[in-house]
Short mmCIF file of C-alpha atoms and ligand atoms in Angstrom, two decimals:
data_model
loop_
_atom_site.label_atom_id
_atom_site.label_comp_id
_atom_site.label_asym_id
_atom_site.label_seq_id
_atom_site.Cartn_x
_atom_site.Cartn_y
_atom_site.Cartn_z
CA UNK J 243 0.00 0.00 0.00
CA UNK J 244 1.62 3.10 -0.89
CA UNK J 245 1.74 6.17 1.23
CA UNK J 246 -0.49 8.45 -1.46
CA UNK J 247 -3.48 6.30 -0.06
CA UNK J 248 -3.38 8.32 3.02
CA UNK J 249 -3.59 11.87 2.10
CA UNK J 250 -7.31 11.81 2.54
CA UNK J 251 -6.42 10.99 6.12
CA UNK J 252 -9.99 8.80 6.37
CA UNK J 253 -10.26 6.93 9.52
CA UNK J 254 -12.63 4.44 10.17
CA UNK J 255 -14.20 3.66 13.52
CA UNK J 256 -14.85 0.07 13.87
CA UNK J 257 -17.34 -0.13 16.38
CA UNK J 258 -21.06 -0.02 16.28
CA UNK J 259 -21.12 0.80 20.33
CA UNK J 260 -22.84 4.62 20.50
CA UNK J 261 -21.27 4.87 23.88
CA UNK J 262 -17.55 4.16 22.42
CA UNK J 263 -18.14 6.26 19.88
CA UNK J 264 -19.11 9.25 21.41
CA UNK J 265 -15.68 8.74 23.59
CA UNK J 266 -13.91 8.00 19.93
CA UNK J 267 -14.93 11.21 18.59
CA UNK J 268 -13.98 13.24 21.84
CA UNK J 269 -10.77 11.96 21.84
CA UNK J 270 -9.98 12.72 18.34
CA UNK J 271 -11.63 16.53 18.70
CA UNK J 272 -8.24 18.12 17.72
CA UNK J 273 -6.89 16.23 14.62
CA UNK J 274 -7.23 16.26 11.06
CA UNK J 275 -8.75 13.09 10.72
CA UNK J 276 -12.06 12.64 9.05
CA UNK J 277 -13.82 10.11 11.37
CA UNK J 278 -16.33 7.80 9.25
CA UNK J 279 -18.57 5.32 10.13
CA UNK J 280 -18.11 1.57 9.75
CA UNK J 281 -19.70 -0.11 7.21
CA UNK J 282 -23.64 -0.41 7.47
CA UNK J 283 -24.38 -4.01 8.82
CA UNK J 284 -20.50 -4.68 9.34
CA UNK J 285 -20.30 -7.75 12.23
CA UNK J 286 -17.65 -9.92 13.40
CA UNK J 287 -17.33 -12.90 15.41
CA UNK J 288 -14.93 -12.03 18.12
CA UNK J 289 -13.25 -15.06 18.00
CA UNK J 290 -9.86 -13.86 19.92
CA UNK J 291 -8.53 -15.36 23.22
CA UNK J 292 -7.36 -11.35 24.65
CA UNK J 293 -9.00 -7.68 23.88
CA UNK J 294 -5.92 -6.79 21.81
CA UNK J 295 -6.40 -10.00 19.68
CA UNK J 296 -10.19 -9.25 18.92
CA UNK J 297 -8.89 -5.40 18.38
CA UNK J 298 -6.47 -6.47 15.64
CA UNK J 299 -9.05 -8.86 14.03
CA UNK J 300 -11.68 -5.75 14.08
CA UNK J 301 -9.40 -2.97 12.86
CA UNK J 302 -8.09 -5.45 9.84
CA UNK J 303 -11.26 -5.74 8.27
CA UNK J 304 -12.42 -2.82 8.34
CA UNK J 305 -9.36 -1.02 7.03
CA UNK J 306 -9.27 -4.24 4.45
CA UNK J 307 -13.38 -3.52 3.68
CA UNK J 308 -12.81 0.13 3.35
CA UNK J 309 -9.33 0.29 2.04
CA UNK J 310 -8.43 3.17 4.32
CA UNK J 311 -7.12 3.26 7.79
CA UNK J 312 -9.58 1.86 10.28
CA UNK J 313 -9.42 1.77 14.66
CA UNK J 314 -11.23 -0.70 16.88
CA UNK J 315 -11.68 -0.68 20.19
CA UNK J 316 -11.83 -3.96 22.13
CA UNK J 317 -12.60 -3.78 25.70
CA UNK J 318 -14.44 -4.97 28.68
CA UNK J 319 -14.40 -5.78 32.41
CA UNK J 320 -12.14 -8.30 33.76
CA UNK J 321 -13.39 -9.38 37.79
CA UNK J 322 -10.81 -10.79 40.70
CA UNK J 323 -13.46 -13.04 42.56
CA UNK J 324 -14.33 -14.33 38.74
CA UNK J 325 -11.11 -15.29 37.63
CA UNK J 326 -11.60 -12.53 35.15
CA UNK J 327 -14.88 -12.79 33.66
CA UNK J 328 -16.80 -11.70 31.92
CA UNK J 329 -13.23 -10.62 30.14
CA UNK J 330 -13.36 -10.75 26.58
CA UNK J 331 -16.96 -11.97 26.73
CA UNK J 332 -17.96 -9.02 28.47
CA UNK J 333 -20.99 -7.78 25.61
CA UNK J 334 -21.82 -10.93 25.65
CA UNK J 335 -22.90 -11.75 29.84
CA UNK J 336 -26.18 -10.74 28.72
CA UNK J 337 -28.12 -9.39 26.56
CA UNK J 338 -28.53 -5.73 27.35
CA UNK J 339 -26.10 -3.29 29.30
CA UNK J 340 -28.93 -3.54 32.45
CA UNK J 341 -29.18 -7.82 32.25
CA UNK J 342 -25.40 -7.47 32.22
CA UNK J 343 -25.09 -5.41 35.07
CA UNK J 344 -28.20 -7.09 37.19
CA UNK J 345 -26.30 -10.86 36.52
CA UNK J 346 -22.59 -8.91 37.30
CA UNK J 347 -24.48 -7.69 40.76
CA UNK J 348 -25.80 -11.06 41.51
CA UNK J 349 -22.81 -13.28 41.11
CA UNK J 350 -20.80 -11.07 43.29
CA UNK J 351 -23.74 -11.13 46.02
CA UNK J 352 -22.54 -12.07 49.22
CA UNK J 353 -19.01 -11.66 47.91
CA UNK J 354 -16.59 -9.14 49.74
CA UNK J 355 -13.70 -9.24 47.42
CA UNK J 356 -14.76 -6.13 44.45
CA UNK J 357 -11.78 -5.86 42.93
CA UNK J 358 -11.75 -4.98 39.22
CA UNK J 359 -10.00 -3.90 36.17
CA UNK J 360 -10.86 -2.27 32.76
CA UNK J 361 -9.17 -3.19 29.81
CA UNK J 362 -9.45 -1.23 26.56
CA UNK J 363 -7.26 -2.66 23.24
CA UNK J 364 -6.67 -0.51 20.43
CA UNK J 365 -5.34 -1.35 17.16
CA UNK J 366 -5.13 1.10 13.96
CA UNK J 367 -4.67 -0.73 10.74
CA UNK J 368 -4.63 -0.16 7.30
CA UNK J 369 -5.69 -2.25 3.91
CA UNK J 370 -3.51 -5.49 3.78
CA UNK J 371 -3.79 -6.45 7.06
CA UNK J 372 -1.29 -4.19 8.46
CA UNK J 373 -1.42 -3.45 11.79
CA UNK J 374 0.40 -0.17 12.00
CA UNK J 375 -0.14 1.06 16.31
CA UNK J 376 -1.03 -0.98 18.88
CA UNK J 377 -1.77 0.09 22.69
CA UNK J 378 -3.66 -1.17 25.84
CA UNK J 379 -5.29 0.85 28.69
CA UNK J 380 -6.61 -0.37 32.27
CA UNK J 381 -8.48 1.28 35.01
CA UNK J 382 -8.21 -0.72 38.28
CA UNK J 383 -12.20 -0.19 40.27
CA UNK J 384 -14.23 -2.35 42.36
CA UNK J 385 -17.56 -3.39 41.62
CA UNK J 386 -20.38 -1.47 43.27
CA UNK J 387 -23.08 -3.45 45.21
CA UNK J 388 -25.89 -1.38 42.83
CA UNK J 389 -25.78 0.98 40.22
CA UNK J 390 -24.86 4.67 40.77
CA UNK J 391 -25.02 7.54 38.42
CA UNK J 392 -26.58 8.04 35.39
CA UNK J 393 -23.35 9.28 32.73
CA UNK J 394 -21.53 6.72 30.30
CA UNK J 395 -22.83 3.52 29.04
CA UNK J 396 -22.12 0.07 29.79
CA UNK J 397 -20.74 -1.23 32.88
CA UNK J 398 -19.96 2.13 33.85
CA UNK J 399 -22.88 2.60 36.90
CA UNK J 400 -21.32 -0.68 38.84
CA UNK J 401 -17.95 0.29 38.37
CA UNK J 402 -15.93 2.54 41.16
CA UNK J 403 -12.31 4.07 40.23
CA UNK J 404 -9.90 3.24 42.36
CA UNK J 405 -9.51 5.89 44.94
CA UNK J 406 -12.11 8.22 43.43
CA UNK J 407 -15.22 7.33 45.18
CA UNK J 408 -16.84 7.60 42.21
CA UNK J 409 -18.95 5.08 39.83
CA UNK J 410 -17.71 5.76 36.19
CA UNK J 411 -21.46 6.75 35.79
CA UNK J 412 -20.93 9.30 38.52
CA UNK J 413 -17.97 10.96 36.35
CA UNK J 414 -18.40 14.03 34.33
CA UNK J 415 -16.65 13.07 30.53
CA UNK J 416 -13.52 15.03 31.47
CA UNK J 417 -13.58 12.90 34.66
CA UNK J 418 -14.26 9.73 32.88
CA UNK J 419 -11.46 10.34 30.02
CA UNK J 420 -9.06 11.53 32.88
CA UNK J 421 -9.19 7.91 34.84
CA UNK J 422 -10.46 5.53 32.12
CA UNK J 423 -9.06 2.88 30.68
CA UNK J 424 -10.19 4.08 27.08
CA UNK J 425 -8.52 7.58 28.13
CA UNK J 426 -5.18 6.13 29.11
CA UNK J 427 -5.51 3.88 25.93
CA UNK J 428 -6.16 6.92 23.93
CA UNK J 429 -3.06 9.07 25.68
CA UNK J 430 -0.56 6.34 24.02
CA UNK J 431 -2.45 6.53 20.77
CA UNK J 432 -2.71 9.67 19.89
CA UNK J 433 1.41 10.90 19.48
CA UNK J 434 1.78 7.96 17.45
CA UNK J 435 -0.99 8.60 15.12
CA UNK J 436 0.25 12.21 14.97
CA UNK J 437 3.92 11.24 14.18
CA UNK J 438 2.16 8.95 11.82
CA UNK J 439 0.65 11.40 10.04
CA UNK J 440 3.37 13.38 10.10
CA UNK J 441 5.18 10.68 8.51
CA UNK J 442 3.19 9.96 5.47
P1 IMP B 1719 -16.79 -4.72 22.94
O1 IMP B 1719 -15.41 -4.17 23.14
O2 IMP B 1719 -17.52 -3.95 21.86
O3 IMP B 1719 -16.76 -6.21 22.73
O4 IMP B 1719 -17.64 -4.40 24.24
C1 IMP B 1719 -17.29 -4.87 25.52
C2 IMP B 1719 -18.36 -4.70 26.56
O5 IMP B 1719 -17.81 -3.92 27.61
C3 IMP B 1719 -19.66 -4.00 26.13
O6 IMP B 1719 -20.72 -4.56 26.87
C4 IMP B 1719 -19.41 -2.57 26.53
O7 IMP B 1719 -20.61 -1.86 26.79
C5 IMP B 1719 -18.57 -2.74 27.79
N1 IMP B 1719 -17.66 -1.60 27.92
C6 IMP B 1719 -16.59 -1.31 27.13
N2 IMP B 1719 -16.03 -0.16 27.52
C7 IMP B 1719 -16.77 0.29 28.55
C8 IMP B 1719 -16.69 1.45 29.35
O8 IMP B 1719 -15.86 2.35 29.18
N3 IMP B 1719 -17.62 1.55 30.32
C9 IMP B 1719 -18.58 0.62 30.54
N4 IMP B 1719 -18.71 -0.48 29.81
C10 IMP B 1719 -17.81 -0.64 28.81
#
């Protein structure tokens, strides 16, 4: 692929997750990227054993669908007193962000030990599989005993940052991209994409 394909500086969001999204296109607020939807209907069977596995596979085919550079997201919830589940499977606990949360709250009944940990994988790639950044974020939490706060999506009501007090829900966005996972994903990102860019 040669470096002319770039000038257009497309990048294509792999995720279909409003919640991410919104994040995606905060993050990228100050550069000259033109952020573009994935393809309409694009799914994937996350078939990878870690977040940055099911990132790469994600990012591939889009880039390799659209021909331009593309950037997924894989992340999810990883719980101590459930040898990491839900993990990688985290979308799939349940079937909606409140059945995930409700089953999260009642396996950990009667449990003491809340100890948590966020994981978000990115990967930017371009057509021909090329993976060209790479970079994982984590937020350490513990998991509330009910939902607080009414911000973010996901998980985010059930889960407490470390030392904060505070459910992600319960953050304001600066908050939320100041302690997340996502956000510290996003601070290792974003001077390689620039230098990237700069590059080509
Ligand atoms: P996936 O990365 O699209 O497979 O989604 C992973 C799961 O984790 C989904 O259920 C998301 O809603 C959830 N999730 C991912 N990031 C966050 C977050 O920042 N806060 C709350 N839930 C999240």
């Amino acid at each position: 692929m040669t470096r002319e394909k770039f000038t257009f500086r497309n990048l294509y969001l792999a995720s279909g997750n409003a919640g991410k999204l919104e994040e995606f296109y905060n993050f990228f607020s100050d550069l000259q990227l033109q952020l573009k939807p994935q393809p309409e209907g694009f799914k994937v069977n996350e078939t990878g054993k870690t977040f940055l596995d099911n990132a790469r596979l994600k990012a591939t085919l889009v880039a390799n669908l659209t021909g331009d550079w593309a950037l997924a997201d894989d992340s999810g919830l990883s719980v101590n007193a459930l040898q990491g589940a839900p993990g990688v499977y985290s979308a799939r606990y349940a079937k909606s962000d409140s059945e995930r949360i409700k089953r999260l709250i009642q396996e950990l009944k009667d449990c003491d030990q809340r100890q948590a940990c966020f994981t978000a994988a990115l990967c930017l790639a371009a057509p021909g599989s090329q993976v060209l950044i790479e970079v994982e974020g984590q937020c350490d939490g513990l998991i509330t005993k009910a939902p607080r706060g009414i911000g973010g999506f996901g998980y985010d009501p059930v889960f407490e940052v470390l030392g904060t007090g505070l459910t992600f829900a319960e953050m304001s966005k600066e908050q939320k991209k100041k302690y997340s996972h996502r956000g510290k994903a996003f601070s290792l990102l974003l001077p390689k994409i620039r230098s990237l860019i700069n590059t080509c």
